[in-house]
Amino acid sequence: MPDAMRAINATAPQATGRIVAVRGGVVDAIFQGERPQIDDLLYADDVALQVMSFVEGGAARCIALDPVHGLGLGTLVRSTGSPVSVPVGEAVLGRMLNVFGAPIDGLPAPVTDERRPIHRAPPPLSDRILRAEVLETGIKAIDLLAPIERGGKTGLFGGAGVGKTVLLSELIHNTVEHHHGVSLFCGIGERSREAEELWREMGEAGVRDKMVMLFGQMNESPGVRFLVGKSALTMAEYFRDDREQDVLLLVDNIFRFVQAGSEVSGLMGRMPSRVGYQPTLATELASLQERIASTRKGAITSIQAVYVPADDFTDPAAAHIFSHLSASVVLSRKRASEGLYPAVDPLASASVMLTPNVVGQRHYDIARAVRRTLAEYEDLRDIIAMLGIEELSAHDRAIVARARRLERFLTQPFATVSASTGEGGKLVPLEATLAGCEAILEQVSFERPESDYYMIGALSDLEATA
């Protein structure tokens, strides 16, 4: 990998220096004469470094992108004269790459005519356009209550163990196969096991040749986890701007990008801000999110898993990520504990697409009626727990019956966990979701028990099992 990078930058001016300090993943180097610039890529032996700042005495303070084992004071440092760059082009499709665009799938390096620096400006406002289109996913709870904007940013929020990665995997399964553009998966700070499983599943589904996968795993340095999102975006921008294709960008997990920035900030010696996060949290997040945009040439539709520390949605990281999104799918631990999967919270999830002008009056009215019914049931829960459902009025009992069936109807078996559940996944068209919810909302009494509505696809499945 270092040899390939050096070959690419062979024509660049080669500034040289010596290491004067090594502290964890931070390396200080003094250069005589010509100095590198901020964000330039350096090499000390085979260890890649990126210049982050200049400190007192003129030393370049760098963050290591490889383990620093073997580095010592006085080690020669060479500048490549340019930032980290990645290959772009058709050759990266079907490949699994790292932050440098080097292969981690055991195959030869992709041969492309061009490499681009990963630090790039977002598209100018004059080039951006708004597309009032919805991306149908086949997942009932999302399509009904928080429709995904084509060319927008969607967040899957939840604490540990509530099903973010499973839901993201199902979205990949349902959308990549029918997506006519290019799909790009970026794994930031996640487990190596999940990367291997995704690689295998996409191969079995026959869609790997339309995908690019980039990984900066949790065992890698914070510098790699901080930069891999920008590497992925650089490739996505090529397909959007040069090939004029729509790109589906899937990120797992955007919180790890914030966490890596916090680690880098701490290593650089910056004073921490609120709750220990870096003072530059908002700027760093915006530098990534603002590059995800729709232009006149194409659109980047982004779906991002967002870990919420301790289920605290007031956490600064979660709050800042919320502000960039067009749709927020909130996963509830309470619903997960009740076995209602996907554990989408119908009252907390929202989307700017859920307006009559975009989704139509019927969809909007049904979604509002479902939310209202579930909210009324939530208010009645305490009374039911203390006095029992028999003490409710006939009107309230009908609301409870509808709400409990709606909760179960919005569950759904997933194809990506069929090996664990023994049940095949079901992709439900939006029209079937609307018709099912409408039928439940119109009923006052029900012949079938609420358990029959659990883990089915369309409402017609009830009649098939009668």
Coordinates of C-alpha atoms in Angstrom, one line a residue:
M1 CA 0.0 0.0 0.0
P2 CA 2.7 2.6 0.9
D3 CA 4.7 1.7 -2.3
A4 CA 1.6 2.3 -4.5
M5 CA 0.9 5.6 -2.8
R6 CA 4.6 6.7 -3.3
A7 CA 4.4 5.7 -7.0
I8 CA 1.3 7.9 -7.5
N9 CA 3.0 10.8 -5.8
A10 CA 6.4 10.3 -7.4
T11 CA 6.2 13.6 -9.2
A12 CA 5.3 15.6 -6.1
P13 CA 8.0 17.6 -4.2
Q14 CA 9.4 15.2 -1.5
A15 CA 9.9 17.2 1.7
T16 CA 11.7 15.2 4.3
G17 CA 12.0 15.5 8.1
R18 CA 12.7 13.6 11.3
I19 CA 10.4 12.4 14.1
V20 CA 10.9 14.4 17.3
A21 CA 8.0 13.0 19.4
V22 CA 5.7 9.9 19.4
R23 CA 2.7 9.9 21.8
G24 CA 0.2 7.1 21.2
G25 CA -1.2 7.7 17.7
V26 CA 0.3 11.2 17.5
V27 CA 3.6 11.9 15.8
D28 CA 5.5 15.2 15.7
A29 CA 8.0 15.7 12.9
I30 CA 10.4 18.6 12.2
F31 CA 11.1 19.5 8.5
Q32 CA 14.1 21.4 7.3
G33 CA 13.4 23.7 4.4
E34 CA 10.2 22.9 2.5
R35 CA 7.3 21.9 4.8
P36 CA 4.2 19.8 4.1
Q37 CA 0.8 21.4 4.3
I38 CA -2.3 20.6 6.5
D39 CA -3.9 17.3 5.5
D40 CA -0.8 16.1 3.5
L41 CA 0.0 12.4 3.6
L42 CA 3.4 11.5 5.0
Y43 CA 5.3 8.2 5.5
A44 CA 7.6 7.3 8.3
D45 CA 9.0 3.9 7.1
D46 CA 5.7 2.2 6.1
V47 CA 3.5 4.0 8.6
A48 CA 1.1 6.5 7.0
L49 CA 0.6 9.9 8.7
Q50 CA -1.7 12.8 8.1
V51 CA -0.7 16.4 9.0
M52 CA -3.3 17.8 11.4
S53 CA -1.6 21.0 12.7
F54 CA 1.7 22.8 13.3
V55 CA 2.8 23.3 16.8
E56 CA 5.3 25.6 18.6
G57 CA 8.8 25.2 17.0
G58 CA 7.4 24.5 13.6
A59 CA 6.9 20.8 14.1
A60 CA 4.1 19.1 12.0
R61 CA 1.7 17.3 14.4
C62 CA 0.4 14.2 12.6
I63 CA -2.1 11.5 13.3
A64 CA -1.0 7.9 12.5
L65 CA -3.1 5.9 10.0
D66 CA -1.3 2.7 10.8
P67 CA 0.1 1.1 14.0
V68 CA 3.1 3.1 15.2
H69 CA 5.1 0.0 16.3
G70 CA 8.8 0.4 15.4
L71 CA 8.8 4.2 15.1
G72 CA 11.4 6.0 17.1
L73 CA 12.9 9.5 17.5
G74 CA 14.9 10.5 14.5
T75 CA 13.1 8.2 12.0
L76 CA 13.0 9.7 8.5
V77 CA 9.6 11.2 7.4
R78 CA 8.8 11.7 3.7
S79 CA 6.0 13.9 2.4
T80 CA 4.0 12.7 -0.6
G81 CA 3.1 16.4 -1.4
S82 CA -0.7 15.6 -1.5
P83 CA -3.5 14.5 0.8
V84 CA -4.8 10.9 1.1
S85 CA -6.3 9.9 -2.3
V86 CA -8.4 7.0 -3.4
P87 CA -9.0 5.4 -6.8
V88 CA -12.2 6.3 -8.6
G89 CA -13.9 4.6 -11.6
E90 CA -15.7 1.4 -12.6
A91 CA -12.8 -0.7 -11.4
V92 CA -13.8 -0.2 -7.7
L93 CA -17.2 -1.8 -8.2
G94 CA -17.5 -5.2 -6.5
R95 CA -14.5 -4.6 -4.3
M96 CA -13.8 -4.3 -0.6
L97 CA -11.3 -1.5 0.1
N98 CA -9.7 0.4 3.0
V99 CA -9.3 4.1 3.6
F100 CA -6.6 4.4 1.0
G101 CA -8.6 2.5 -1.6
A102 CA -6.3 -0.5 -1.2
P103 CA -7.9 -4.0 -1.4
I104 CA -8.8 -6.0 1.7
D105 CA -10.6 -8.7 -0.2
G106 CA -7.5 -10.7 -1.2
L107 CA -7.7 -9.6 -4.9
P108 CA -5.3 -7.4 -6.9
A109 CA -5.5 -3.6 -6.4
P110 CA -8.2 -1.9 -8.7
V111 CA -6.6 -0.4 -11.8
T112 CA -8.0 3.0 -12.5
D113 CA -6.9 6.0 -14.5
E114 CA -7.6 8.5 -11.7
R115 CA -7.1 9.0 -8.0
R116 CA -8.8 11.9 -6.1
P117 CA -8.0 13.5 -2.8
I118 CA -10.5 12.6 -0.1
H119 CA -10.7 16.2 1.3
R120 CA -13.2 17.9 -1.0
A121 CA -15.7 20.8 -0.7
P122 CA -19.4 20.1 -0.8
P123 CA -21.2 21.0 -4.1
P124 CA -22.1 24.7 -4.4
L125 CA -25.7 25.7 -3.6
S126 CA -26.3 26.7 -7.2
D127 CA -25.8 23.1 -8.3
R128 CA -28.1 21.5 -5.7
I129 CA -31.7 20.5 -6.3
L130 CA -34.5 19.2 -4.2
R131 CA -36.2 16.0 -5.3
A132 CA -39.6 15.3 -3.7
E133 CA -39.4 11.6 -4.4
V134 CA -39.8 8.7 -1.9
L135 CA -37.5 5.6 -1.9
E136 CA -39.8 2.6 -1.2
T137 CA -38.1 0.0 1.0
G138 CA -40.7 -2.7 1.5
I139 CA -40.5 -2.3 5.3
K140 CA -44.0 -1.3 6.5
A141 CA -43.1 0.8 9.5
I142 CA -40.7 2.9 7.5
D143 CA -42.7 3.3 4.3
L144 CA -45.8 4.3 6.3
L145 CA -44.4 6.6 9.1
A146 CA -41.0 7.8 8.0
P147 CA -40.7 7.5 4.2
I148 CA -37.1 7.8 2.9
E149 CA -36.3 10.7 0.6
R150 CA -34.5 9.8 -2.6
G151 CA -31.5 12.0 -2.6
G152 CA -31.8 12.7 1.2
K153 CA -30.3 11.6 4.4
T154 CA -32.0 9.1 6.7
G155 CA -30.8 8.1 10.2
L156 CA -31.5 4.8 12.0
F157 CA -31.3 5.9 15.7
G158 CA -31.0 3.5 18.6
G159 CA -29.0 2.3 21.5
A160 CA -27.0 -1.0 21.7
G161 CA -28.9 -4.1 20.7
V162 CA -32.1 -2.7 19.4
G163 CA -31.6 -3.8 15.8
K164 CA -29.9 -1.0 13.8
T165 CA -27.5 -3.2 11.9
V166 CA -30.2 -5.8 11.1
L167 CA -32.5 -3.0 9.9
L168 CA -29.7 -1.5 7.8
S169 CA -28.9 -5.0 6.3
E170 CA -32.5 -5.5 5.4
L171 CA -32.6 -2.1 3.7
I172 CA -29.6 -3.1 1.7
H173 CA -31.2 -6.4 0.8
N174 CA -34.5 -4.7 -0.3
T175 CA -33.1 -1.6 -2.1
V176 CA -29.8 -2.6 -3.6
E177 CA -31.3 -5.3 -5.8
H178 CA -33.8 -2.8 -7.3
H179 CA -31.5 0.2 -7.2
H180 CA -30.6 1.2 -10.7
G181 CA -27.5 3.2 -9.8
V182 CA -24.4 2.3 -7.7
S183 CA -24.5 1.3 -4.0
L184 CA -21.7 2.1 -1.6
F185 CA -21.3 0.7 1.9
C186 CA -19.1 2.4 4.4
G187 CA -18.3 0.6 7.7
I188 CA -17.0 3.0 10.3
G189 CA -15.7 1.5 13.5
E190 CA -17.8 -1.7 13.3
R191 CA -16.9 -5.3 13.9
S192 CA -14.9 -7.3 11.3
R193 CA -17.5 -10.1 11.6
E194 CA -20.2 -7.8 10.3
A195 CA -18.0 -6.8 7.3
E196 CA -17.4 -10.5 6.4
E197 CA -21.1 -11.3 6.7
L198 CA -22.1 -8.4 4.5
W199 CA -19.5 -9.3 1.9
R200 CA -20.8 -12.9 1.7
E201 CA -24.5 -11.9 1.7
M202 CA -24.1 -9.4 -1.1
G203 CA -22.2 -12.1 -3.1
E204 CA -25.0 -14.6 -2.5
A205 CA -27.6 -12.0 -3.5
G206 CA -25.8 -11.4 -6.8
V207 CA -25.5 -7.6 -6.2
R208 CA -21.9 -7.3 -5.2
D209 CA -20.8 -6.2 -8.7
K210 CA -22.9 -3.0 -8.3
M211 CA -21.5 -2.2 -4.9
V212 CA -18.3 -0.8 -3.4
M213 CA -17.5 -1.6 0.3
L214 CA -15.1 0.5 2.3
F215 CA -14.2 -0.4 5.9
G216 CA -12.3 1.3 8.7
Q217 CA -12.9 -1.3 11.5
M218 CA -12.9 -0.8 15.2
N219 CA -9.5 -2.4 15.6
E220 CA -7.9 0.3 13.4
S221 CA -6.5 3.6 14.4
P222 CA -8.9 6.5 15.1
G223 CA -7.4 8.4 12.1
V224 CA -8.6 5.6 9.8
R225 CA -12.1 5.6 11.3
F226 CA -12.1 9.4 11.0
L227 CA -11.2 9.5 7.3
V228 CA -12.9 6.4 5.8
G229 CA -16.2 8.2 5.5
K230 CA -14.5 10.8 3.3
S231 CA -12.9 8.1 1.2
A232 CA -16.4 6.6 0.6
L233 CA -17.9 10.0 -0.3
T234 CA -15.1 10.7 -2.8
M235 CA -16.0 7.6 -4.7
A236 CA -19.7 8.3 -4.4
E237 CA -19.1 11.8 -5.8
Y238 CA -17.4 10.4 -8.8
F239 CA -20.4 8.2 -9.7
R240 CA -22.8 11.2 -9.1
D241 CA -20.8 13.9 -10.9
D242 CA -18.8 12.1 -13.6
R243 CA -21.0 9.2 -14.4
E244 CA -24.3 11.1 -13.6
Q245 CA -25.7 8.1 -11.7
D246 CA -27.7 7.9 -8.5
V247 CA -25.8 6.5 -5.5
L248 CA -27.1 4.7 -2.5
L249 CA -24.7 5.4 0.4
L250 CA -25.1 3.2 3.5
V251 CA -23.1 4.1 6.6
D252 CA -22.7 1.9 9.7
N253 CA -22.1 3.7 12.0
I254 CA -22.0 7.5 11.8
F255 CA -21.6 7.8 15.6
R256 CA -18.2 6.0 15.3
F257 CA -17.1 8.9 13.0
V258 CA -17.9 11.3 15.8
Q259 CA -16.2 9.0 18.3
A260 CA -13.1 8.8 16.2
G261 CA -13.0 12.6 15.9
S262 CA -13.2 12.8 19.7
E263 CA -10.3 10.4 20.0
V264 CA -8.2 12.4 17.4
S265 CA -9.1 15.6 19.2
G266 CA -8.0 14.2 22.6
L267 CA -4.7 12.9 21.1
M268 CA -4.1 16.3 19.6
G269 CA -4.4 17.8 23.0
R270 CA -7.5 20.0 22.4
M271 CA -9.7 21.0 25.3
P272 CA -12.8 18.8 25.3
S273 CA -16.2 20.4 25.0
R274 CA -19.7 19.3 26.3
V275 CA -19.9 15.7 27.6
G276 CA -16.2 15.2 26.6
Y277 CA -16.8 15.6 22.8
Q278 CA -14.4 17.5 20.7
P279 CA -15.0 21.3 20.4
T280 CA -15.1 20.9 16.6
L281 CA -17.9 18.3 16.6
A282 CA -20.4 20.4 14.6
T283 CA -17.8 21.4 12.0
E284 CA -16.4 17.9 11.4
L285 CA -19.9 16.4 11.1
A286 CA -21.0 19.1 8.7
S287 CA -17.9 18.6 6.5
L288 CA -19.0 15.0 6.0
Q289 CA -22.8 15.4 5.8
E290 CA -22.9 18.5 3.5
R291 CA -21.1 16.5 0.8
I292 CA -24.1 14.1 0.7
A293 CA -26.4 16.0 -1.6
S294 CA -28.5 15.9 -4.8
T295 CA -27.2 17.8 -7.8
R296 CA -28.4 18.4 -11.4
K297 CA -26.3 15.4 -12.4
G298 CA -27.3 12.8 -9.9
A299 CA -28.3 12.1 -6.3
I300 CA -26.7 10.5 -3.3
T301 CA -29.3 8.9 -1.0
S302 CA -27.7 8.1 2.4
I303 CA -29.0 5.8 5.1
Q304 CA -27.0 6.0 8.3
A305 CA -27.1 3.9 11.4
V306 CA -26.6 6.1 14.5
Y307 CA -25.7 4.6 17.9
V308 CA -27.3 6.6 20.7
P309 CA -25.1 6.4 23.9
A310 CA -27.2 5.1 26.8
D311 CA -30.4 5.7 24.8
D312 CA -29.9 9.4 25.5
F313 CA -31.3 11.3 22.5
T314 CA -30.1 14.6 24.0
D315 CA -26.5 13.5 23.6
P316 CA -24.6 16.1 21.6
A317 CA -23.6 13.6 18.9
A318 CA -27.2 12.4 18.4
A319 CA -28.6 16.0 18.5
H320 CA -26.1 17.2 15.8
I321 CA -26.7 14.3 13.5
F322 CA -30.5 14.8 13.8
S323 CA -30.1 18.3 12.4
H324 CA -28.7 17.0 9.1
L325 CA -31.4 14.4 8.3
S326 CA -34.5 14.5 6.2
A327 CA -35.9 11.3 7.9
S328 CA -35.3 9.9 11.4
V329 CA -36.2 6.3 12.2
V330 CA -36.0 5.9 15.9
L331 CA -35.7 2.4 17.3
S332 CA -37.2 1.8 20.8
R333 CA -35.7 -0.5 23.4
K334 CA -39.2 -0.9 24.9
R335 CA -40.6 -2.2 21.7
A336 CA -37.6 -4.5 21.1
S337 CA -38.2 -6.0 24.6
E338 CA -41.8 -6.8 23.6
G339 CA -40.6 -8.6 20.5
L340 CA -42.0 -6.0 18.1
Y341 CA -39.4 -6.1 15.3
P342 CA -38.4 -3.9 13.6
A343 CA -38.5 -1.9 16.8
V344 CA -39.5 1.4 15.1
D345 CA -41.0 3.9 17.5
P346 CA -44.0 5.2 15.6
L347 CA -44.3 8.4 17.7
A348 CA -40.7 9.4 17.6
S349 CA -39.9 8.6 14.0
A350 CA -40.5 11.4 11.4
S351 CA -39.8 12.4 7.8
V352 CA -40.0 15.6 5.9
M353 CA -41.5 13.5 3.1
L354 CA -44.7 12.8 5.1
T355 CA -46.7 15.6 3.6
P356 CA -49.8 15.5 1.4
N357 CA -48.0 17.1 -1.5
V358 CA -45.3 14.4 -1.6
V359 CA -46.9 11.1 -0.5
G360 CA -50.5 12.0 -1.3
Q361 CA -53.5 12.8 0.9
R362 CA -54.5 9.1 1.5
H363 CA -51.0 8.1 2.8
Y364 CA -50.8 11.2 4.9
D365 CA -54.2 10.6 6.5
I366 CA -53.6 7.0 7.3
A367 CA -50.2 7.7 8.8
R368 CA -51.7 10.4 11.0
A369 CA -54.6 8.1 12.1
V370 CA -52.1 5.3 12.9
R371 CA -50.0 7.7 15.0
R372 CA -53.1 9.1 16.8
T373 CA -54.4 5.6 17.6
L374 CA -51.0 4.5 19.0
A375 CA -50.6 7.7 21.0
E376 CA -54.1 7.3 22.6
Y377 CA -53.2 3.7 23.4
E378 CA -50.0 4.9 25.1
D379 CA -52.1 7.3 27.3
L380 CA -54.4 4.4 28.3
R381 CA -51.5 2.0 29.3
D382 CA -51.3 3.2 32.8
I383 CA -55.1 2.9 33.4
I384 CA -55.0 -0.6 32.0
A385 CA -52.0 -1.6 34.2
M386 CA -53.8 -0.3 37.4
L387 CA -57.5 -1.1 36.7
G388 CA -57.6 -3.6 33.9
I389 CA -59.0 -3.2 30.4
E390 CA -62.5 -4.0 31.6
E391 CA -62.7 -0.6 33.3
L392 CA -62.4 1.2 30.0
S393 CA -65.3 2.5 28.0
A394 CA -66.4 0.7 24.8
H395 CA -64.8 3.4 22.7
D396 CA -61.5 3.1 24.5
R397 CA -61.5 -0.7 24.3
A398 CA -61.9 -0.4 20.5
I399 CA -58.9 2.0 20.4
V400 CA -56.8 -0.5 22.4
A401 CA -57.9 -3.4 20.1
R402 CA -57.0 -1.4 17.0
A403 CA -53.7 -0.1 18.4
R404 CA -52.5 -3.5 19.5
R405 CA -53.2 -5.0 16.1
L406 CA -51.5 -2.1 14.4
E407 CA -48.4 -2.6 16.5
R408 CA -48.3 -6.2 15.5
F409 CA -49.2 -5.6 11.8
L410 CA -46.2 -3.2 11.6
T411 CA -43.8 -6.1 12.6
Q412 CA -42.3 -8.0 9.7
P413 CA -40.0 -11.0 9.1
F414 CA -36.6 -10.0 7.6
A415 CA -34.8 -11.9 5.0
T416 CA -31.4 -11.1 6.5
V417 CA -32.2 -13.0 9.8
S418 CA -34.2 -15.9 8.2
A419 CA -31.4 -18.3 9.2
S420 CA -32.1 -17.4 12.8
T421 CA -35.9 -17.2 12.7
G422 CA -36.5 -20.0 10.3
E423 CA -39.0 -17.8 8.4
G424 CA -38.4 -16.2 5.1
G425 CA -38.4 -12.4 4.8
K426 CA -41.4 -10.5 3.3
L427 CA -41.1 -7.3 1.2
V428 CA -44.4 -5.5 1.4
P429 CA -45.5 -2.9 -1.2
L430 CA -46.6 0.5 0.1
E431 CA -50.1 0.0 -1.3
A432 CA -50.5 -3.2 0.7
T433 CA -49.3 -1.5 3.9
L434 CA -51.8 1.4 3.4
A435 CA -54.6 -1.0 2.7
G436 CA -53.8 -3.1 5.7
C437 CA -53.6 -0.2 8.1
E438 CA -56.8 1.3 6.7
A439 CA -58.7 -1.9 7.2
I440 CA -57.6 -2.2 10.8
L441 CA -58.5 1.5 11.5
E442 CA -62.0 1.1 10.1
Q443 CA -62.9 -1.9 12.3
V444 CA -64.5 -1.7 15.7
S445 CA -64.5 -5.4 16.6
F446 CA -62.2 -8.1 15.4
E447 CA -62.8 -11.8 14.7
R448 CA -59.2 -12.8 14.8
P449 CA -56.9 -12.5 17.8
E450 CA -54.1 -9.9 17.8
S451 CA -51.4 -12.6 17.7
D452 CA -52.5 -13.5 14.2
Y453 CA -51.3 -10.0 13.0
Y454 CA -47.8 -10.6 14.3
M455 CA -44.9 -11.1 11.8
I456 CA -47.1 -11.2 8.7
G457 CA -46.6 -9.3 5.4
A458 CA -49.7 -7.8 3.8
L459 CA -53.1 -8.2 5.5
S460 CA -54.0 -10.7 2.8
D461 CA -51.6 -13.2 4.6
L462 CA -54.3 -13.4 7.3
E463 CA -56.8 -14.8 4.8
A464 CA -54.2 -17.2 3.4
T465 CA -53.6 -18.7 6.9
A466 CA -57.4 -18.8 7.8

